[in-house]
C-alpha positions as YAML, in Angstrom:
chain: A
units: angstrom
residues:
- id: 1
  name: MET
  ca: [11.07, -5.17, 13.93]
- id: 2
  name: GLU
  ca: [8.49, -2.78, 15.85]
- id: 3
  name: ILE
  ca: [4.89, -3.82, 14.72]
- id: 4
  name: GLU
  ca: [4.61, 0.50, 14.44]
- id: 5
  name: ILE
  ca: [7.24, 0.28, 11.41]
- id: 6
  name: LEU
  ca: [5.68, -2.92, 9.50]
- id: 7
  name: PHE
  ca: [2.69, -1.20, 9.51]
- id: 8
  name: TYR
  ca: [4.11, 1.56, 8.14]
- id: 9
  name: LEU
  ca: [5.77, -0.52, 5.72]
- id: 10
  name: CYS
  ca: [2.60, -2.43, 4.60]
- id: 11
  name: SER
  ca: [0.78, 1.35, 5.11]
- id: 12
  name: ALA
  ca: [3.25, 1.50, 1.93]
- id: 13
  name: ALA
  ca: [3.06, -1.21, 0.04]
- id: 14
  name: PHE
  ca: [-0.73, -0.53, -0.38]
- id: 15
  name: LEU
  ca: [-0.50, 2.60, -2.06]
- id: 16
  name: ALA
  ca: [2.25, 1.51, -3.80]
- id: 17
  name: GLY
  ca: [0.26, -1.29, -5.05]
- id: 18
  name: PHE
  ca: [-3.03, 0.56, -6.07]
- id: 19
  name: ILE
  ca: [-0.49, 3.52, -7.99]
- id: 20
  name: ASP
  ca: [1.53, 0.79, -9.59]
- id: 21
  name: ALA
  ca: [-1.40, -1.42, -10.94]
- id: 22
  name: ILE
  ca: [-3.46, 2.23, -12.85]
- id: 23
  name: VAL
  ca: [0.16, 3.12, -14.22]
- id: 24
  name: GLY
  ca: [2.92, 2.29, -12.86]
- id: 25
  name: GLY
  ca: [5.29, 3.93, -10.39]
- id: 26
  name: GLY
  ca: [4.58, 2.28, -7.29]
- id: 27
  name: GLY
  ca: [8.24, 1.73, -6.17]
- id: 28
  name: LEU
  ca: [8.55, 5.82, -5.95]
- id: 29
  name: ILE
  ca: [6.23, 5.90, -2.91]
- id: 30
  name: GLN
  ca: [7.80, 1.67, -1.81]
- id: 31
  name: THR
  ca: [11.19, 1.91, -2.19]
- id: 32
  name: PRO
  ca: [11.94, 5.12, -0.35]
- id: 33
  name: LEU
  ca: [10.12, 4.68, 2.45]
- id: 34
  name: SER
  ca: [11.37, 1.07, 2.88]
- id: 35
  name: LEU
  ca: [14.59, 2.44, 2.91]
- id: 36
  name: ALA
  ca: [13.92, 5.40, 5.11]
- id: 37
  name: PHE
  ca: [12.20, 2.73, 7.50]
- id: 38
  name: LEU
  ca: [15.08, 0.24, 7.23]
- id: 39
  name: PRO
  ca: [18.39, 2.49, 7.71]
- id: 40
  name: ASN
  ca: [20.37, -0.18, 9.18]
- id: 41
  name: LEU
  ca: [19.60, -2.91, 5.93]
- id: 42
  name: PRO
  ca: [21.57, -3.28, 3.08]
- id: 43
  name: VAL
  ca: [20.02, -1.46, -0.20]
- id: 44
  name: SER
  ca: [20.18, -4.63, -2.12]
- id: 45
  name: THR
  ca: [18.53, -6.42, 1.16]
- id: 46
  name: VAL
  ca: [15.56, -4.47, 1.26]
- id: 47
  name: ILE
  ca: [15.80, -3.96, -2.80]
- id: 48
  name: GLY
  ca: [14.63, -7.41, -2.87]
- id: 49
  name: THR
  ca: [12.84, -7.81, 0.24]
- id: 50
  name: LEU
  ca: [10.46, -5.64, -2.18]
- id: 51
  name: LYS
  ca: [10.56, -7.29, -5.12]
- id: 52
  name: ILE
  ca: [8.26, -9.71, -3.51]
- id: 53
  name: PRO
  ca: [5.52, -7.30, -2.82]
- id: 54
  name: ALA
  ca: [5.67, -5.47, -6.25]
- id: 55
  name: PHE
  ca: [5.93, -9.23, -7.92]
- id: 56
  name: SER
  ca: [2.16, -10.10, -5.84]
- id: 57
  name: GLY
  ca: [0.83, -6.35, -6.66]
- id: 58
  name: THR
  ca: [1.52, -6.81, -9.87]
- id: 59
  name: ALA
  ca: [0.01, -10.45, -10.51]
- id: 60
  name: LEU
  ca: [-2.98, -9.39, -8.91]
- id: 61
  name: ALA
  ca: [-3.91, -6.01, -11.00]
- id: 62
  name: THR
  ca: [-2.53, -8.17, -14.45]
- id: 63
  name: PHE
  ca: [-5.46, -10.36, -13.82]
- id: 64
  name: GLN
  ca: [-8.41, -8.41, -13.37]
- id: 65
  name: TYR
  ca: [-6.50, -6.59, -16.73]
- id: 66
  name: LEU
  ca: [-6.40, -9.70, -18.82]
- id: 67
  name: LYS
  ca: [-10.37, -9.87, -18.64]
- id: 68
  name: LYS
  ca: [-10.61, -6.62, -20.47]
- id: 69
  name: VAL
  ca: [-7.22, -6.95, -23.32]
- id: 70
  name: LYS
  ca: [-6.66, -9.01, -25.35]
- id: 71
  name: ILE
  ca: [-2.26, -9.70, -25.60]
- id: 72
  name: ASP
  ca: [-0.21, -11.02, -28.55]
- id: 73
  name: TRP
  ca: [1.15, -13.63, -26.39]
- id: 74
  name: LYS
  ca: [3.86, -14.49, -29.08]
- id: 75
  name: LEU
  ca: [5.09, -10.81, -28.47]
- id: 76
  name: PHE
  ca: [4.72, -11.07, -24.58]
- id: 77
  name: ALA
  ca: [6.78, -14.22, -24.42]
- id: 78
  name: ILE
  ca: [9.77, -12.73, -26.45]
- id: 79
  name: MET
  ca: [9.60, -9.70, -24.64]
- id: 80
  name: ALA
  ca: [9.34, -11.73, -21.53]
- id: 81
  name: ILE
  ca: [12.43, -13.33, -21.95]
- id: 82
  name: CYS
  ca: [14.39, -10.03, -22.74]
- id: 83
  name: ALA
  ca: [13.34, -8.33, -19.27]
- id: 84
  name: PHE
  ca: [14.34, -11.84, -17.60]
- id: 85
  name: VAL
  ca: [16.81, -11.75, -18.82]
- id: 86
  name: SER
  ca: [17.84, -8.63, -18.48]
- id: 87
  name: ALA
  ca: [16.33, -7.66, -14.89]
- id: 88
  name: PHE
  ca: [18.57, -10.48, -13.31]
- id: 89
  name: LEU
  ca: [22.11, -8.83, -15.08]
- id: 90
  name: GLY
  ca: [20.85, -5.86, -13.21]
- id: 91
  name: SER
  ca: [20.38, -6.76, -10.08]
- id: 92
  name: GLN
  ca: [23.70, -9.15, -10.46]
- id: 93
  name: LEU
  ca: [25.32, -5.35, -11.08]
- id: 94
  name: LEU
  ca: [23.53, -3.71, -8.09]
- id: 95
  name: THR
  ca: [25.04, -5.97, -5.59]
- id: 96
  name: ILE
  ca: [28.24, -5.26, -7.51]
- id: 97
  name: ILE
  ca: [27.83, -1.56, -8.01]
- id: 98
  name: ASN
  ca: [26.22, 1.98, -6.61]
- id: 99
  name: ASN
  ca: [23.47, 3.48, -8.56]
- id: 100
  name: ASP
  ca: [23.68, 6.65, -8.00]
- id: 101
  name: PHE
  ca: [25.11, 8.03, -11.05]
- id: 102
  name: MET
  ca: [22.01, 6.99, -13.25]
- id: 103
  name: LYS
  ca: [19.73, 9.10, -11.00]
- id: 104
  name: PRO
  ca: [20.97, 13.01, -12.65]
- id: 105
  name: VAL
  ca: [20.18, 10.96, -16.19]
- id: 106
  name: LEU
  ca: [16.71, 9.65, -15.14]
- id: 107
  name: LEU
  ca: [16.09, 13.19, -13.64]
- id: 108
  name: ILE
  ca: [16.05, 15.03, -17.30]
- id: 109
  name: ILE
  ca: [15.03, 12.51, -19.01]
- id: 110
  name: LEU
  ca: [11.51, 12.68, -16.87]
- id: 111
  name: ILE
  ca: [11.52, 15.90, -17.41]
- id: 112
  name: ILE
  ca: [11.73, 15.68, -20.82]
- id: 113
  name: LEU
  ca: [8.83, 12.74, -20.87]
- id: 114
  name: ALA
  ca: [6.82, 15.15, -18.66]
- id: 115
  name: VAL
  ca: [6.68, 18.12, -21.26]
- id: 116
  name: TYR
  ca: [6.42, 16.37, -24.25]
- id: 117
  name: THR
  ca: [3.35, 13.86, -22.36]
- id: 118
  name: ILE
  ca: [1.20, 17.25, -21.27]
- id: 119
  name: PHE
  ca: [1.55, 19.20, -24.66]
- id: 120
  name: LYS
  ca: [1.09, 15.86, -26.38]
- id: 121
  name: LYS
  ca: [-3.02, 15.62, -25.85]
- id: 122
  name: ASP
  ca: [-3.61, 12.54, -27.55]
- id: 123
  name: PHE
  ca: [-0.76, 10.60, -26.51]
- id: 124
  name: GLY
  ca: [-1.24, 6.97, -25.64]
- id: 125
  name: GLN
  ca: [-5.28, 7.79, -26.15]
- id: 126
  name: ALA
  ca: [-5.63, 7.41, -29.24]
- id: 127
  name: THR
  ca: [-6.55, 4.18, -31.75]
- id: 128
  name: GLU
  ca: [-3.87, 2.26, -31.93]
- id: 129
  name: ARG
  ca: [-1.05, 2.09, -33.94]
- id: 130
  name: LYS
  ca: [-0.72, -0.35, -36.83]
- id: 131
  name: ILE
  ca: [3.25, -1.48, -36.81]
- id: 132
  name: PRO
  ca: [4.90, -4.20, -38.89]
- id: 133
  name: TYR
  ca: [5.14, -7.08, -37.48]
- id: 134
  name: HIS
  ca: [8.61, -7.76, -37.26]
- id: 135
  name: ILE
  ca: [9.42, -3.63, -35.98]
- id: 136
  name: ALA
  ca: [6.74, -4.87, -33.14]
- id: 137
  name: ILE
  ca: [9.42, -7.86, -32.08]
- id: 138
  name: ILE
  ca: [12.78, -5.41, -31.82]
- id: 139
  name: ASN
  ca: [10.81, -2.04, -30.73]
- id: 140
  name: GLY
  ca: [9.57, -4.95, -28.06]
- id: 141
  name: CYS
  ca: [12.75, -6.42, -27.61]
- id: 142
  name: ILE
  ca: [14.79, -3.23, -27.50]
- id: 143
  name: VAL
  ca: [11.92, -1.68, -24.67]
- id: 144
  name: SER
  ca: [12.21, -4.88, -22.37]
- id: 145
  name: VAL
  ca: [15.70, -4.97, -22.62]
- id: 146
  name: ALA
  ca: [15.70, -1.31, -21.41]
- id: 147
  name: VAL
  ca: [13.25, -1.31, -19.23]
- id: 148
  name: GLY
  ca: [13.62, -4.47, -17.27]
- id: 149
  name: PHE
  ca: [17.68, -3.84, -17.23]
- id: 150
  name: TYR
  ca: [17.03, -0.65, -14.93]
- id: 151
  name: ASP
  ca: [14.20, -2.48, -13.04]
- id: 152
  name: GLY
  ca: [16.88, -4.69, -11.51]
- id: 153
  name: PHE
  ca: [19.58, -2.42, -11.43]
- id: 154
  name: ILE
  ca: [17.66, 0.57, -10.14]
- id: 155
  name: GLY
  ca: [13.70, -0.32, -9.60]
- id: 156
  name: PRO
  ca: [11.26, 2.73, -9.44]
- id: 157
  name: ALA
  ca: [8.71, 3.81, -12.37]
- id: 158
  name: THR
  ca: [9.83, 0.54, -14.29]
- id: 159
  name: GLY
  ca: [6.21, 0.71, -15.31]
- id: 160
  name: THR
  ca: [5.40, 4.00, -15.88]
- id: 161
  name: PHE
  ca: [8.85, 3.38, -18.52]
- id: 162
  name: PHE
  ca: [7.63, 0.69, -19.79]
- id: 163
  name: ILE
  ca: [4.47, 2.04, -21.19]
- id: 164
  name: LEU
  ca: [6.57, 4.98, -22.24]
- id: 165
  name: GLY
  ca: [8.20, 2.37, -24.74]
- id: 166
  name: PHE
  ca: [4.94, 0.51, -25.22]
- id: 167
  name: VAL
  ca: [3.16, 3.73, -26.40]
- id: 168
  name: THR
  ca: [6.00, 5.89, -28.62]
- id: 169
  name: LEU
  ca: [7.50, 2.48, -30.60]
- id: 170
  name: LEU
  ca: [4.65, -0.54, -30.27]
- id: 171
  name: GLY
  ca: [1.73, 2.26, -30.67]
- id: 172
  name: MET
  ca: [-0.43, 1.07, -28.59]
- id: 173
  name: ASP
  ca: [-3.23, 3.01, -25.98]
- id: 174
  name: PHE
  ca: [-2.78, 3.58, -22.64]
- id: 175
  name: LEU
  ca: [-4.90, 0.48, -21.44]
- id: 176
  name: LYS
  ca: [-3.28, -2.05, -23.40]
- id: 177
  name: ALA
  ca: [0.13, -0.38, -22.66]
- id: 178
  name: ASN
  ca: [-0.34, -0.67, -19.15]
- id: 179
  name: THR
  ca: [-1.63, -4.63, -19.74]
- id: 180
  name: ASN
  ca: [1.35, -5.03, -21.34]
- id: 181
  name: ALA
  ca: [3.54, -3.49, -18.85]
- id: 182
  name: LYS
  ca: [2.14, -5.63, -15.80]
- id: 183
  name: LEU
  ca: [2.97, -8.22, -17.66]
- id: 184
  name: ILE
  ca: [6.33, -8.12, -18.85]
- id: 185
  name: ASN
  ca: [6.86, -6.37, -14.58]
- id: 186
  name: LEU
  ca: [6.52, -9.96, -13.74]
- id: 187
  name: ALA
  ca: [9.20, -11.34, -15.53]
- id: 188
  name: THR
  ca: [11.31, -8.09, -14.40]
- id: 189
  name: ASN
  ca: [10.56, -8.50, -11.14]
- id: 190
  name: PHE
  ca: [11.08, -12.54, -10.88]
- id: 191
  name: GLY
  ca: [14.24, -12.47, -12.51]
- id: 192
  name: SER
  ca: [15.05, -10.27, -9.75]
- id: 193
  name: ILE
  ca: [13.82, -12.33, -7.17]
- id: 194
  name: CYS
  ca: [15.83, -15.03, -8.54]
- id: 195
  name: LEU
  ca: [19.32, -13.42, -8.11]
- id: 196
  name: PHE
  ca: [18.27, -11.76, -4.18]
- id: 197
  name: LEU
  ca: [16.92, -15.59, -3.37]
- id: 198
  name: ILE
  ca: [20.00, -17.25, -4.81]
- id: 199
  name: LYS
  ca: [22.06, -14.36, -2.95]
- id: 200
  name: GLY
  ca: [19.76, -14.43, 0.25]
- id: 201
  name: GLN
  ca: [19.07, -11.24, 0.49]
- id: 202
  name: ILE
  ca: [15.31, -11.38, 0.98]
- id: 203
  name: ILE
  ca: [13.67, -10.94, 4.42]
- id: 204
  name: TRP
  ca: [10.60, -12.70, 4.50]
- id: 205
  name: LYS
  ca: [8.84, -11.71, 7.73]
- id: 206
  name: ILE
  ca: [9.02, -7.99, 6.19]
- id: 207
  name: ALA
  ca: [8.24, -9.79, 2.35]
- id: 208
  name: LEU
  ca: [5.11, -11.40, 2.91]
- id: 209
  name: PRO
  ca: [2.55, -8.89, 5.06]
- id: 210
  name: MET
  ca: [4.16, -6.08, 2.54]
- id: 211
  name: ALA
  ca: [3.29, -8.51, -0.68]
- id: 212
  name: VAL
  ca: [-0.75, -8.76, 0.90]
- id: 213
  name: CYS
  ca: [-0.96, -4.83, 1.18]
- id: 214
  name: ASN
  ca: [0.78, -4.13, -2.04]
- id: 215
  name: ALA
  ca: [-1.60, -7.49, -3.62]
- id: 216
  name: LEU
  ca: [-4.72, -5.35, -2.12]
- id: 217
  name: GLY
  ca: [-3.44, -2.52, -3.75]
- id: 218
  name: GLY
  ca: [-3.11, -3.34, -6.94]
- id: 219
  name: PHE
  ca: [-6.53, -5.14, -6.90]
- id: 220
  name: ILE
  ca: [-8.33, -1.83, -6.19]
- id: 221
  name: GLY
  ca: [-6.01, -0.05, -8.45]
- id: 222
  name: ALA
  ca: [-6.88, -2.11, -11.43]
- id: 223
  name: LYS
  ca: [-10.19, -2.09, -10.88]
- id: 224
  name: LEU
  ca: [-10.04, 1.67, -11.11]
- id: 225
  name: ALA
  ca: [-7.91, 2.18, -13.88]
- id: 226
  name: ILE
  ca: [-10.13, -0.12, -16.41]
- id: 227
  name: ASN
  ca: [-13.76, 1.38, -15.18]
- id: 228
  name: LYS
  ca: [-11.98, 5.03, -16.24]
- id: 229
  name: GLY
  ca: [-10.27, 4.02, -18.89]
- id: 230
  name: ASN
  ca: [-7.51, 6.10, -21.00]
- id: 231
  name: LYS
  ca: [-8.50, 9.20, -20.54]
- id: 232
  name: PHE
  ca: [-7.56, 8.74, -16.37]
- id: 233
  name: ILE
  ca: [-4.81, 6.26, -16.56]
- id: 234
  name: ARG
  ca: [-3.10, 9.41, -18.69]
- id: 235
  name: TYR
  ca: [-4.40, 12.27, -15.56]
- id: 236
  name: ILE
  ca: [-2.55, 9.75, -13.18]
- id: 237
  name: PHE
  ca: [0.68, 9.21, -15.41]
- id: 238
  name: ILE
  ca: [1.31, 12.32, -15.42]
- id: 239
  name: LEU
  ca: [1.52, 12.89, -11.90]
- id: 240
  name: VAL
  ca: [3.52, 9.76, -11.34]
- id: 241
  name: ILE
  ca: [5.98, 11.68, -13.73]
- id: 242
  name: MET
  ca: [6.22, 14.66, -11.74]
- id: 243
  name: LEU
  ca: [6.43, 12.52, -8.60]
- id: 244
  name: SER
  ca: [9.40, 10.84, -10.38]
- id: 245
  name: ILE
  ca: [11.08, 14.25, -11.43]
- id: 246
  name: CYS
  ca: [10.51, 15.54, -7.12]
- id: 247
  name: ARG
  ca: [12.15, 12.30, -6.47]
- id: 248
  name: PHE
  ca: [14.90, 12.24, -8.46]
- id: 249
  name: GLY
  ca: [15.15, 15.98, -8.32]
- id: 250
  name: TYR
  ca: [16.06, 16.05, -4.58]
- id: 251
  name: GLU
  ca: [18.63, 12.89, -4.71]
- id: 252
  name: VAL
  ca: [20.64, 15.12, -7.59]
- id: 253
  name: ILE
  ca: [20.17, 18.26, -6.51]
- id: 254
  name: LEU
  ca: [19.71, 18.29, -2.69]
- id: 255
  name: LYS
  ca: [21.88, 15.22, -1.29]
...
């Protein structure tokens, strides 16, 4: 592999780790650029390779968030198991069929999400809503299964979808939702990594240097998000949604 290409991939990994640590959506940067720079590799191999830097960046960002945010570990364990299994199955499906048919659906969902977030000013910023614990478990499982499968099957903006689910269905504010999203995202990434390891579809000479850069970006992004708080996270959340709309809109309309 040319050093120049690896440099671009590592730069993309750093920026992806930075954005992902703040509000998720790092895959919107890392995935399309990696596919563009590695056109001769199968899509599943590129996606499998990217799971390593995604995991490292999320892990380091999560460590920073855990210093600030209290986690319900019982709820997390249940959601993590659901997310792990779902991501494994999603990645299994990716190795069999193409995922392009999902993009028009995602485009519509993202547009609705953008409108809702922009006009509902207190979305994710108000004090946490108290939800009955059994309802929280059910809702947490629903979010983890749905988004976990999506992460294994497609991937980009997974953290953003987790945050949306946790704010909407579990009543969390942005900071707590982001922390839980990071933790569950570790489970989905690990589920996908296990599948791609079994399939032998990880290129380590690309994955490892990208992992270092993604982790560095994740560390810096998490520090910034913790210091700035919910309002700052909301602005970045809206930005990532708009980028997601542009990306999927381009792929649906122009390709």
